[in-house]
PDB file of C-alpha atoms and ligand atoms in Angstrom:
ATOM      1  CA  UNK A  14       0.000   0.000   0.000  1.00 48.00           C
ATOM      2  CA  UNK A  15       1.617   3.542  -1.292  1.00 48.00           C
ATOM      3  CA  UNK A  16       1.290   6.317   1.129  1.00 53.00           C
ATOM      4  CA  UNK A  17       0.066   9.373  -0.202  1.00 55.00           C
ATOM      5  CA  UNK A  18       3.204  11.301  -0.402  1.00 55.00           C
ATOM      6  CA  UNK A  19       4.577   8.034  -2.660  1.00 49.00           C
ATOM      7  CA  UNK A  20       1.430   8.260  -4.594  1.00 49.00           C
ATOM      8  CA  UNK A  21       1.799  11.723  -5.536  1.00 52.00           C
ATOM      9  CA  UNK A  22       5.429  11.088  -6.229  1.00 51.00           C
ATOM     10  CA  UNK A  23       4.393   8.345  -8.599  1.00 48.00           C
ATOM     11  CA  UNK A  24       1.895  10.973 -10.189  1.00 47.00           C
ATOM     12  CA  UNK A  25       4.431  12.912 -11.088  1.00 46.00           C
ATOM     13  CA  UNK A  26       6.702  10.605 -12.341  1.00 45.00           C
ATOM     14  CA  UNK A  27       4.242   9.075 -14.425  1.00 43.00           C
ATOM     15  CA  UNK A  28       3.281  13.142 -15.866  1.00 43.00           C
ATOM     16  CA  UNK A  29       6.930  13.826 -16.420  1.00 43.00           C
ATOM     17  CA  UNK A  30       7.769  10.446 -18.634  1.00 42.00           C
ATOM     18  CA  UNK A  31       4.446  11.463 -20.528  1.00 45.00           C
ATOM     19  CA  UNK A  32       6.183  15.278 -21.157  1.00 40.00           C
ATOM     20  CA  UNK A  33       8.744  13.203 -22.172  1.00 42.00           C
ATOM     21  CA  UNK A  34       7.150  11.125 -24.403  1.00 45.00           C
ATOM     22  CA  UNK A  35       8.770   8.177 -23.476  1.00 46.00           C
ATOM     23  CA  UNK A  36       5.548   6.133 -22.398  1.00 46.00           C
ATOM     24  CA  UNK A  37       3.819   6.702 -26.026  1.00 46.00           C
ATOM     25  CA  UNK A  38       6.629   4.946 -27.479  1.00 52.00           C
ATOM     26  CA  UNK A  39       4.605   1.770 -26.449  1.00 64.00           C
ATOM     27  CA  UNK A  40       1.716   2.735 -28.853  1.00 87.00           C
ATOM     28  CA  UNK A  41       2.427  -0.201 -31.792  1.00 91.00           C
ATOM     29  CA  UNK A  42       0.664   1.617 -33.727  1.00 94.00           C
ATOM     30  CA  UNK A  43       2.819   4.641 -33.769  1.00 90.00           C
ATOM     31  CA  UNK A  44       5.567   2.235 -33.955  1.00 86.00           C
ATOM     32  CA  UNK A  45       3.936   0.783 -36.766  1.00 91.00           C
ATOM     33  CA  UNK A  46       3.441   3.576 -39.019  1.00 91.00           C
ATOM     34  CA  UNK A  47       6.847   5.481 -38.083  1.00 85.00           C
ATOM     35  CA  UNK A  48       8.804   2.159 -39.093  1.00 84.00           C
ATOM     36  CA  UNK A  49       6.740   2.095 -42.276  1.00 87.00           C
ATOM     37  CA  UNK A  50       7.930   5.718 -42.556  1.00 83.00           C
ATOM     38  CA  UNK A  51      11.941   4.850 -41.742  1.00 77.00           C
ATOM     39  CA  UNK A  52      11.068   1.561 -44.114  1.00 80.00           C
ATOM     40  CA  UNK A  53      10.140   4.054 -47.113  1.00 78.00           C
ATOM     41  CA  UNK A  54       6.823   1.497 -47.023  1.00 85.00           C
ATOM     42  CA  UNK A  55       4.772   4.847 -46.385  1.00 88.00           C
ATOM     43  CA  UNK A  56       6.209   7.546 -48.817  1.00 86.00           C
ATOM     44  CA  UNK A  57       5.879  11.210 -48.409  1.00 87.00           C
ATOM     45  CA  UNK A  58       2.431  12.739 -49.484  1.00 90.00           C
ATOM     46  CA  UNK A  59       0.399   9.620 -48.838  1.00 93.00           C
ATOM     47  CA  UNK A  60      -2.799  10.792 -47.380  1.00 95.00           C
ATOM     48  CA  UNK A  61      -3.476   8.816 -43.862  1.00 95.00           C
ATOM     49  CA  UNK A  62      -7.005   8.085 -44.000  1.00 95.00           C
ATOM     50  CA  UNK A  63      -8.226   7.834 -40.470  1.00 94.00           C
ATOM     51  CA  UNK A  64     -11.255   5.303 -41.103  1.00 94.00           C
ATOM     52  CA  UNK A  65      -8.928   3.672 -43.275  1.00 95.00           C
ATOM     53  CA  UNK A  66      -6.189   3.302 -40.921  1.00 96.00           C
ATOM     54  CA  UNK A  67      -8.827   2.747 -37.686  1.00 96.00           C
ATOM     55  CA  UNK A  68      -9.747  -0.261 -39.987  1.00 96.00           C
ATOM     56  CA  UNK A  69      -6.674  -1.608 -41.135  1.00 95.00           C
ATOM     57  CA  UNK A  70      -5.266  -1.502 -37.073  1.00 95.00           C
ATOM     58  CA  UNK A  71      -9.452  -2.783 -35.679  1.00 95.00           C
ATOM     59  CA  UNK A  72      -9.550   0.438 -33.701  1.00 95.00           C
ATOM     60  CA  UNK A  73     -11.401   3.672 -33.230  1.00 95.00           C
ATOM     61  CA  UNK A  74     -10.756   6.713 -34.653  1.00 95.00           C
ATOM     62  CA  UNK A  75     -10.009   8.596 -31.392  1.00 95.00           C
ATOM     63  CA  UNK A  76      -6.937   6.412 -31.307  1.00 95.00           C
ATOM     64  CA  UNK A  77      -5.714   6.797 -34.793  1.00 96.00           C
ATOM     65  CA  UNK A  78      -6.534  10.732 -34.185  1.00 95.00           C
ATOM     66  CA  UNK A  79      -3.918  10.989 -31.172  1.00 94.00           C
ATOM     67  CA  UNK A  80      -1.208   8.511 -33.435  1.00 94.00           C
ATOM     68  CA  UNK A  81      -1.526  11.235 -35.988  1.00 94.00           C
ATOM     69  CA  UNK A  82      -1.612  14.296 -33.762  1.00 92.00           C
ATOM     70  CA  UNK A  83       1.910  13.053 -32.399  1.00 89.00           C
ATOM     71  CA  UNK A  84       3.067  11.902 -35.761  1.00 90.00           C
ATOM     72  CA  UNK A  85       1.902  15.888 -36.915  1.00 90.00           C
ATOM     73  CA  UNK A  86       3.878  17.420 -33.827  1.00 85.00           C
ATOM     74  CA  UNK A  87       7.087  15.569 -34.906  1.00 82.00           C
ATOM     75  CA  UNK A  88       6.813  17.046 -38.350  1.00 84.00           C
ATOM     76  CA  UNK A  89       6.753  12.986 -39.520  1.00 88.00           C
ATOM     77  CA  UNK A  90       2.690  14.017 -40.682  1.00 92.00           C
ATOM     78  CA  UNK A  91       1.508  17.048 -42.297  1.00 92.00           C
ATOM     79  CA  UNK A  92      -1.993  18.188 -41.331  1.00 91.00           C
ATOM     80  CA  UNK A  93      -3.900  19.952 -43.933  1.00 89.00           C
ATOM     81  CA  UNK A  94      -7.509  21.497 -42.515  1.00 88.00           C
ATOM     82  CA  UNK A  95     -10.664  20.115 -44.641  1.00 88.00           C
ATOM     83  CA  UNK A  96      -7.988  17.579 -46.728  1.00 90.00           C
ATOM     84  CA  UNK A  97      -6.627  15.776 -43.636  1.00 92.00           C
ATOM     85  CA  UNK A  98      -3.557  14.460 -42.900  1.00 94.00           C
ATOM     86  CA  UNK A  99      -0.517  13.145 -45.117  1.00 94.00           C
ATOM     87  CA  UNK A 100       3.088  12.080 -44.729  1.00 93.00           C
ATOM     88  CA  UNK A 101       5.365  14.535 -44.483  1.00 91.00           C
ATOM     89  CA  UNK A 102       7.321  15.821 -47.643  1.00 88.00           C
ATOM     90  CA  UNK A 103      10.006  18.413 -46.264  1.00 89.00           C
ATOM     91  CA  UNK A 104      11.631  20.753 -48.951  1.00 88.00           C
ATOM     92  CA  UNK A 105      15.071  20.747 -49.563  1.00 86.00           C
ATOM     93  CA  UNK A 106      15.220  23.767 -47.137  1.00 87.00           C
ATOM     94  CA  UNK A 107      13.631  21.819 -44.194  1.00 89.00           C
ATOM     95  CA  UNK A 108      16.024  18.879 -45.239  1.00 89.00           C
ATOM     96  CA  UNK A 109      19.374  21.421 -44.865  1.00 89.00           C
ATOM     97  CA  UNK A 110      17.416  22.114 -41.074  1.00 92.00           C
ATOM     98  CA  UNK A 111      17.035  18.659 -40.674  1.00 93.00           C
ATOM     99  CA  UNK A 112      21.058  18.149 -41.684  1.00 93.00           C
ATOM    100  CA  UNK A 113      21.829  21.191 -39.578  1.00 94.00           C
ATOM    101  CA  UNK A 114      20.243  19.907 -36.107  1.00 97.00           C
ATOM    102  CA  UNK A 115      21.793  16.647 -36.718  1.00 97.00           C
ATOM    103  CA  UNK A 116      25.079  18.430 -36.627  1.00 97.00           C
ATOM    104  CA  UNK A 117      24.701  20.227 -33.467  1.00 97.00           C
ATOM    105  CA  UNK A 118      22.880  17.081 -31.540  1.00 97.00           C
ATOM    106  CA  UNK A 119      25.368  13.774 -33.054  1.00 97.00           C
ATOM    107  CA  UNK A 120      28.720  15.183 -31.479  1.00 97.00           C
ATOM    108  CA  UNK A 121      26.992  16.069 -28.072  1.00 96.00           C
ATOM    109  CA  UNK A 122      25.663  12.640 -28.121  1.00 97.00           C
ATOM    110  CA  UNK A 123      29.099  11.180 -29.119  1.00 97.00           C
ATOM    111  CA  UNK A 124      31.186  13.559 -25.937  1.00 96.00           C
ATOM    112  CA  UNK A 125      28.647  12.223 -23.660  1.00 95.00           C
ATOM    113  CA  UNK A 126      28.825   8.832 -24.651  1.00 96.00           C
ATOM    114  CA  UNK A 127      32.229   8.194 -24.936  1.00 95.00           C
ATOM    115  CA  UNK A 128      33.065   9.347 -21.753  1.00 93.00           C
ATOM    116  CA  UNK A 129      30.388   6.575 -20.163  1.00 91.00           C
ATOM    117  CA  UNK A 130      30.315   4.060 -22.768  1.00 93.00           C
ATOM    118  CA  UNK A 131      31.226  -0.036 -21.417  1.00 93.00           C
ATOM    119  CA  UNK A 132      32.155  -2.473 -23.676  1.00 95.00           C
ATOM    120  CA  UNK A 133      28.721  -3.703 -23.956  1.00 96.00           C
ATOM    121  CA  UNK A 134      27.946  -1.032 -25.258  1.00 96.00           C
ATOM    122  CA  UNK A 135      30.292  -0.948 -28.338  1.00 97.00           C
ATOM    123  CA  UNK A 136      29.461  -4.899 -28.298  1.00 97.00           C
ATOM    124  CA  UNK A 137      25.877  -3.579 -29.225  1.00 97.00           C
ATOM    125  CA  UNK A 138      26.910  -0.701 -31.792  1.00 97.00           C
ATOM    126  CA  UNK A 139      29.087  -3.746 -33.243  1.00 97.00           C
ATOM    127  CA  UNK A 140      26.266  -5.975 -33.632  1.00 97.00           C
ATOM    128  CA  UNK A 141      23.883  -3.275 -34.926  1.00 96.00           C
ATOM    129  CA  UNK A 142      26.357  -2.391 -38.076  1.00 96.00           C
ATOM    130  CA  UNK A 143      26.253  -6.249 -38.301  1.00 96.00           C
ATOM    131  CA  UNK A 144      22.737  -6.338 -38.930  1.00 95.00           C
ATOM    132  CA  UNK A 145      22.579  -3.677 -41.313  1.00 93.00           C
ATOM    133  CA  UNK A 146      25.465  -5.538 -43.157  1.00 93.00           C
ATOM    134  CA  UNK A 147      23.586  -8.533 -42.939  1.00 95.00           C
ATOM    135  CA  UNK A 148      20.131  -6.750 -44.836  1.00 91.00           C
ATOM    136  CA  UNK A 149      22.436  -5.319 -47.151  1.00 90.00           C
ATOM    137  CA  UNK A 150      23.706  -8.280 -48.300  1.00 92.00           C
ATOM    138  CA  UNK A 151      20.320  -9.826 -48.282  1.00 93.00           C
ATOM    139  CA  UNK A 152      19.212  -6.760 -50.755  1.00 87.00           C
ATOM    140  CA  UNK A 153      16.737  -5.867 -47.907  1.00 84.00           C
ATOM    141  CA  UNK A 154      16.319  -1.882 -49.068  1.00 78.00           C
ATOM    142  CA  UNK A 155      13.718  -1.661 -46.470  1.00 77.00           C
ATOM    143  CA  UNK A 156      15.776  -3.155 -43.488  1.00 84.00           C
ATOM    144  CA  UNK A 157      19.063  -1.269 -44.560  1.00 85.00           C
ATOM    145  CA  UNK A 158      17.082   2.352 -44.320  1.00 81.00           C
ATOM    146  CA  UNK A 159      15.526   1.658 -41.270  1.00 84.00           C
ATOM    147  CA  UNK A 160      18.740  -0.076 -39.309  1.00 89.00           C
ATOM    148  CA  UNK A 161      20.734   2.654 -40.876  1.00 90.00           C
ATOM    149  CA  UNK A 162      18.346   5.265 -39.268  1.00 89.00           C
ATOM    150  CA  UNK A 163      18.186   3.157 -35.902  1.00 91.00           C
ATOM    151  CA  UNK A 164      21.835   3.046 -35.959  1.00 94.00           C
ATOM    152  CA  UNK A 165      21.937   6.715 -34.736  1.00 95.00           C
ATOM    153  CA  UNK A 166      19.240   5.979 -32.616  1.00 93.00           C
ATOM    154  CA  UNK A 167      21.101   3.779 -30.393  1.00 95.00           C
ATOM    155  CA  UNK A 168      23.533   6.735 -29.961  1.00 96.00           C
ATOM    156  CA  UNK A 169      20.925   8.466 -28.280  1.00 95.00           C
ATOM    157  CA  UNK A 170      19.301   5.917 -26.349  1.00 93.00           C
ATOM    158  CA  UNK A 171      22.674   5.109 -25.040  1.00 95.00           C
ATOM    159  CA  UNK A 172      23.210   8.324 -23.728  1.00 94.00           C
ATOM    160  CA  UNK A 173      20.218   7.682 -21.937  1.00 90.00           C
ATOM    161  CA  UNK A 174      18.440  11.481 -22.091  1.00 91.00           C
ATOM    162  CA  UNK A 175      14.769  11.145 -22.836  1.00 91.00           C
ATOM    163  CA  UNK A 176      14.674  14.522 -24.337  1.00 92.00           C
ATOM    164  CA  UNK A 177      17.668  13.797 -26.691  1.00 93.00           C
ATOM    165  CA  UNK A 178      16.827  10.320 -27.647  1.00 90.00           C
ATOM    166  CA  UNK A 179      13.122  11.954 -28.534  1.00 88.00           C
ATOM    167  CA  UNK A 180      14.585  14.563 -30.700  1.00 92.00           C
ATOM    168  CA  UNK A 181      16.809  12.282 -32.448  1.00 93.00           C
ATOM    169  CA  UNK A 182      14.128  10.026 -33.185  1.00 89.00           C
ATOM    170  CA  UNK A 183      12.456  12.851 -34.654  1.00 89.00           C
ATOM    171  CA  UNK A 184      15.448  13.673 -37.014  1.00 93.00           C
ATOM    172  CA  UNK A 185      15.937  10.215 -37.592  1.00 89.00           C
ATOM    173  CA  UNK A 186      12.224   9.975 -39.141  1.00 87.00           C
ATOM    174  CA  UNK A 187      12.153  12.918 -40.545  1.00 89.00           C
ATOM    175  CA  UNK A 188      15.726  12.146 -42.457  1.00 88.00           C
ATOM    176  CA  UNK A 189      14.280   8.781 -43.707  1.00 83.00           C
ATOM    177  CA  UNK A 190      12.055  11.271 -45.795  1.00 84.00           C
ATOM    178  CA  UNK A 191      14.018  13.380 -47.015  1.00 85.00           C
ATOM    179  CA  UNK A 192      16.037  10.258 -48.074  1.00 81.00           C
ATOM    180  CA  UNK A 193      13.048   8.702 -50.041  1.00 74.00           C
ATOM    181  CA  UNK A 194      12.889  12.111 -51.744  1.00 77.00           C
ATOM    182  CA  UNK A 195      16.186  13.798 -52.384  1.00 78.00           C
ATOM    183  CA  UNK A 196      18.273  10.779 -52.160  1.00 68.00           C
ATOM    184  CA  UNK A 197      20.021   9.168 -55.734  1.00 61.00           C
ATOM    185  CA  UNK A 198      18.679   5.622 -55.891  1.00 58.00           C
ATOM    186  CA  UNK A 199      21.782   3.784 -55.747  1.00 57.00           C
ATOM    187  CA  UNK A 200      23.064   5.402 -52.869  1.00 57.00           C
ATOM    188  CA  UNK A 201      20.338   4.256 -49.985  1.00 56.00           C
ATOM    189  CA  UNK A 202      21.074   5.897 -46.299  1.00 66.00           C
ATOM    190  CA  UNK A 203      24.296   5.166 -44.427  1.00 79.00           C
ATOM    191  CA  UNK A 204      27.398   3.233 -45.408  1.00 78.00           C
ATOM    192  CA  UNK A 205      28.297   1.270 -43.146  1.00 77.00           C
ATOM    193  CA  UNK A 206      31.832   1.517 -42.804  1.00 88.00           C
ATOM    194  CA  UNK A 207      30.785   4.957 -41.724  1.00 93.00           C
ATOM    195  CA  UNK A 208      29.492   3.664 -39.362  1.00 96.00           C
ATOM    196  CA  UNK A 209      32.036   0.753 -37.947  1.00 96.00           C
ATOM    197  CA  UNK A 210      34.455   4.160 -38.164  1.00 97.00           C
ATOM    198  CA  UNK A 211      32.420   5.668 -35.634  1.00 97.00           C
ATOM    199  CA  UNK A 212      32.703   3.118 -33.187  1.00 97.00           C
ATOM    200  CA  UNK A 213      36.158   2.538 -33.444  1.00 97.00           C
ATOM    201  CA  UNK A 214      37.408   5.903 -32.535  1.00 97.00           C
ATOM    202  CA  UNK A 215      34.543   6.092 -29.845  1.00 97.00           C
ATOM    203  CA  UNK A 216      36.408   3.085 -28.506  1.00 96.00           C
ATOM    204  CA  UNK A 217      39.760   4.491 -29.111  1.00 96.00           C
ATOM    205  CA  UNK A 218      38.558   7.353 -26.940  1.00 94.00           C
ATOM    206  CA  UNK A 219      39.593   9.824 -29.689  1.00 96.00           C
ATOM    207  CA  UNK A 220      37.341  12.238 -29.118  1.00 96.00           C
ATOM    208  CA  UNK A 221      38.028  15.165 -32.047  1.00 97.00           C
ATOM    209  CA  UNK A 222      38.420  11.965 -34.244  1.00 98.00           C
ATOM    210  CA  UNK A 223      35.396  10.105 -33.620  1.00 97.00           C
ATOM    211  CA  UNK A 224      33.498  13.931 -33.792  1.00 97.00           C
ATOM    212  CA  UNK A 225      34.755  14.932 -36.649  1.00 97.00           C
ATOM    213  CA  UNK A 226      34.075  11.399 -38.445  1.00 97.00           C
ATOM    214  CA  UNK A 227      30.279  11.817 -37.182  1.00 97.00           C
ATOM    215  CA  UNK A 228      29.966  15.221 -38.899  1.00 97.00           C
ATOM    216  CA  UNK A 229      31.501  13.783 -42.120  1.00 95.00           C
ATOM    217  CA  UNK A 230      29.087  10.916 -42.702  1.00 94.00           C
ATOM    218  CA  UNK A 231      26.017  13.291 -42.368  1.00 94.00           C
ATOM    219  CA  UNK A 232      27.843  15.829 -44.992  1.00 91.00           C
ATOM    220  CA  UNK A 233      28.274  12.517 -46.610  1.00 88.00           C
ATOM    221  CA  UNK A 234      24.412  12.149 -47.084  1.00 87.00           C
ATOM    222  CA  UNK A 235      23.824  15.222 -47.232  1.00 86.00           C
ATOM    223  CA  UNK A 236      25.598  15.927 -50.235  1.00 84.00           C
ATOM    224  CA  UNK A 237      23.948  12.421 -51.952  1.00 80.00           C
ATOM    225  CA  UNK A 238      20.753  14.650 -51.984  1.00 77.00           C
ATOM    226  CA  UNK A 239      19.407  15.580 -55.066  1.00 68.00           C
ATOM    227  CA  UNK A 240      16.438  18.221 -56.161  1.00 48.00           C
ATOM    228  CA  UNK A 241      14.175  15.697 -58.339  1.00 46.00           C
ATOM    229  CA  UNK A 242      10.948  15.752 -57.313  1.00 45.00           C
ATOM    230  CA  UNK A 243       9.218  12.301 -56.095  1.00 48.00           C
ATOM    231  CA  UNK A 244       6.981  10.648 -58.553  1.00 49.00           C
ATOM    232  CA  UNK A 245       3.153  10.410 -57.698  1.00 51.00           C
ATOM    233  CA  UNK A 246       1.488   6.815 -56.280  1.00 52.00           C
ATOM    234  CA  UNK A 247      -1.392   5.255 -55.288  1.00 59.00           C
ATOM    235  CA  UNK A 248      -0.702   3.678 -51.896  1.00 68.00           C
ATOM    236  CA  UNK A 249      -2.814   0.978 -50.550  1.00 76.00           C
ATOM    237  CA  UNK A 250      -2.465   1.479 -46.995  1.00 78.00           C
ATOM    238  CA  UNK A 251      -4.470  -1.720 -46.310  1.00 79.00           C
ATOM    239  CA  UNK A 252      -1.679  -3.835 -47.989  1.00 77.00           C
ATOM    240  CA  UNK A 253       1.051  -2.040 -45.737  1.00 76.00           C
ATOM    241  CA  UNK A 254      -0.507  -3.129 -42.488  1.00 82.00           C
ATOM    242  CA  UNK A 255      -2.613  -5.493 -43.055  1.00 75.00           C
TER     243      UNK A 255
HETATM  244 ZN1   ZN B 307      24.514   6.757 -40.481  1.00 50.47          ZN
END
């Protein structure tokens, strides 16, 4: 049995995670339709039909109403009033943003976590570059965006800053779109020895190294980015999550 004080204190813990955002995280169907975004499944300007999608996931609409309204505060959704709401397609200015934040948020992330980092954690960065090696090889397009994505994602988690890993998942998703759309088509998100380069200076504890070799892979995409405008489709969202 809580007291009241430790029932308050709960209260508030519980309210500050939700500021957070870190308990909505367990919504699978937010999961759902961001990994669909970061799988370039769901491409930018499909139109996210909320019967459709309260259908498709045997829910109510309330439910798919608050997905979207968090999807449309991350910038992943676009909101249009009277048209409704659609994936996200950021110009090439809101991609150079995108680029920009990355740049200021990756090296903070990489001071912090080399100076705390164990070897299980660059055991797990290890085995995550494995796995994207492992879809790449398999010709898994899908897999390699999303792992590559997640890649920088377990950065921030690492680090272990609710606020940071939320804003890099943000950038994270919203990069994945701006890869579908600016990106060449041979050249799909990160290269993994990018990556593997990363980690091994990290380990080395080579700080201005390890920095500077994080800023140079996101130059690295950023400059893969080209101005061609996406092509128009027909998505059925009933066969993506269904
Ligand atoms: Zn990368």
């Amino acid at each position: 049995m809580l007291t009241e004080k430790e029932t308050s204190r709960a209260r508030k813990t519980r309210s500050t995670r939700q500021i957070l955002g870190v308990d909505d995280h367990a919504d699978p169907i937010y999961e759902r339709i961001l990994t669909a975004v970061m799988e370039h499944r769901l491409v930018p300007g499909t139109r996210l039909v909320e019967e459709k999608l309260a259908s498709v996931f045997k829910t109510n609409r309330t439910r798919i109403r608050k997905v979207l309204a968090r999807l449309t505060h991350e910038g992943i959704v676009t909101t249009i009033p009277n048209r409704g709401a659609f994936v996200a397609s950021p110009s090439v200015q809101d991609a150079r943003h995108i680029f920009e934040a990355r740049r200021i948020l990756e090296p903070a992330l990489i001071r912090t976590l080399v100076v705390r980092a164990n070897p299980d954690d660059f055991r797990r960065l290890h085995a995550h570059v494995a796995k994207e090696r492992a879809a790449r090889d398999k010709g898994d397009k899908h897999a390699v965006i999303r792992l590559s994505g997640e890649f920088h994602l377990l950065i921030a988690e690492m680090v272990a800053s609710p606020p940071l890993t939320r804003l890099m998942r943000e950038l994270a998703s919203l990069t994945c779109l701006i890869i579908l759309l600016f990106d060449s088509p041979n050249v799909p998100a990160c290269p993994n020895h990018e990556h593997t380069e990363i980690i091994e200076l990290m380990q080395k504890g080579d700080l201005d190294a390890a920095i500077a070799a994080a800023v140079g892979h996101l130059d690295h995409i950023e400059a893969t980015l080209d101005l061609s405008l996406p092509e128009d489709a027909e998505v059925d969202l009933s066969a993506i999550f269904g």
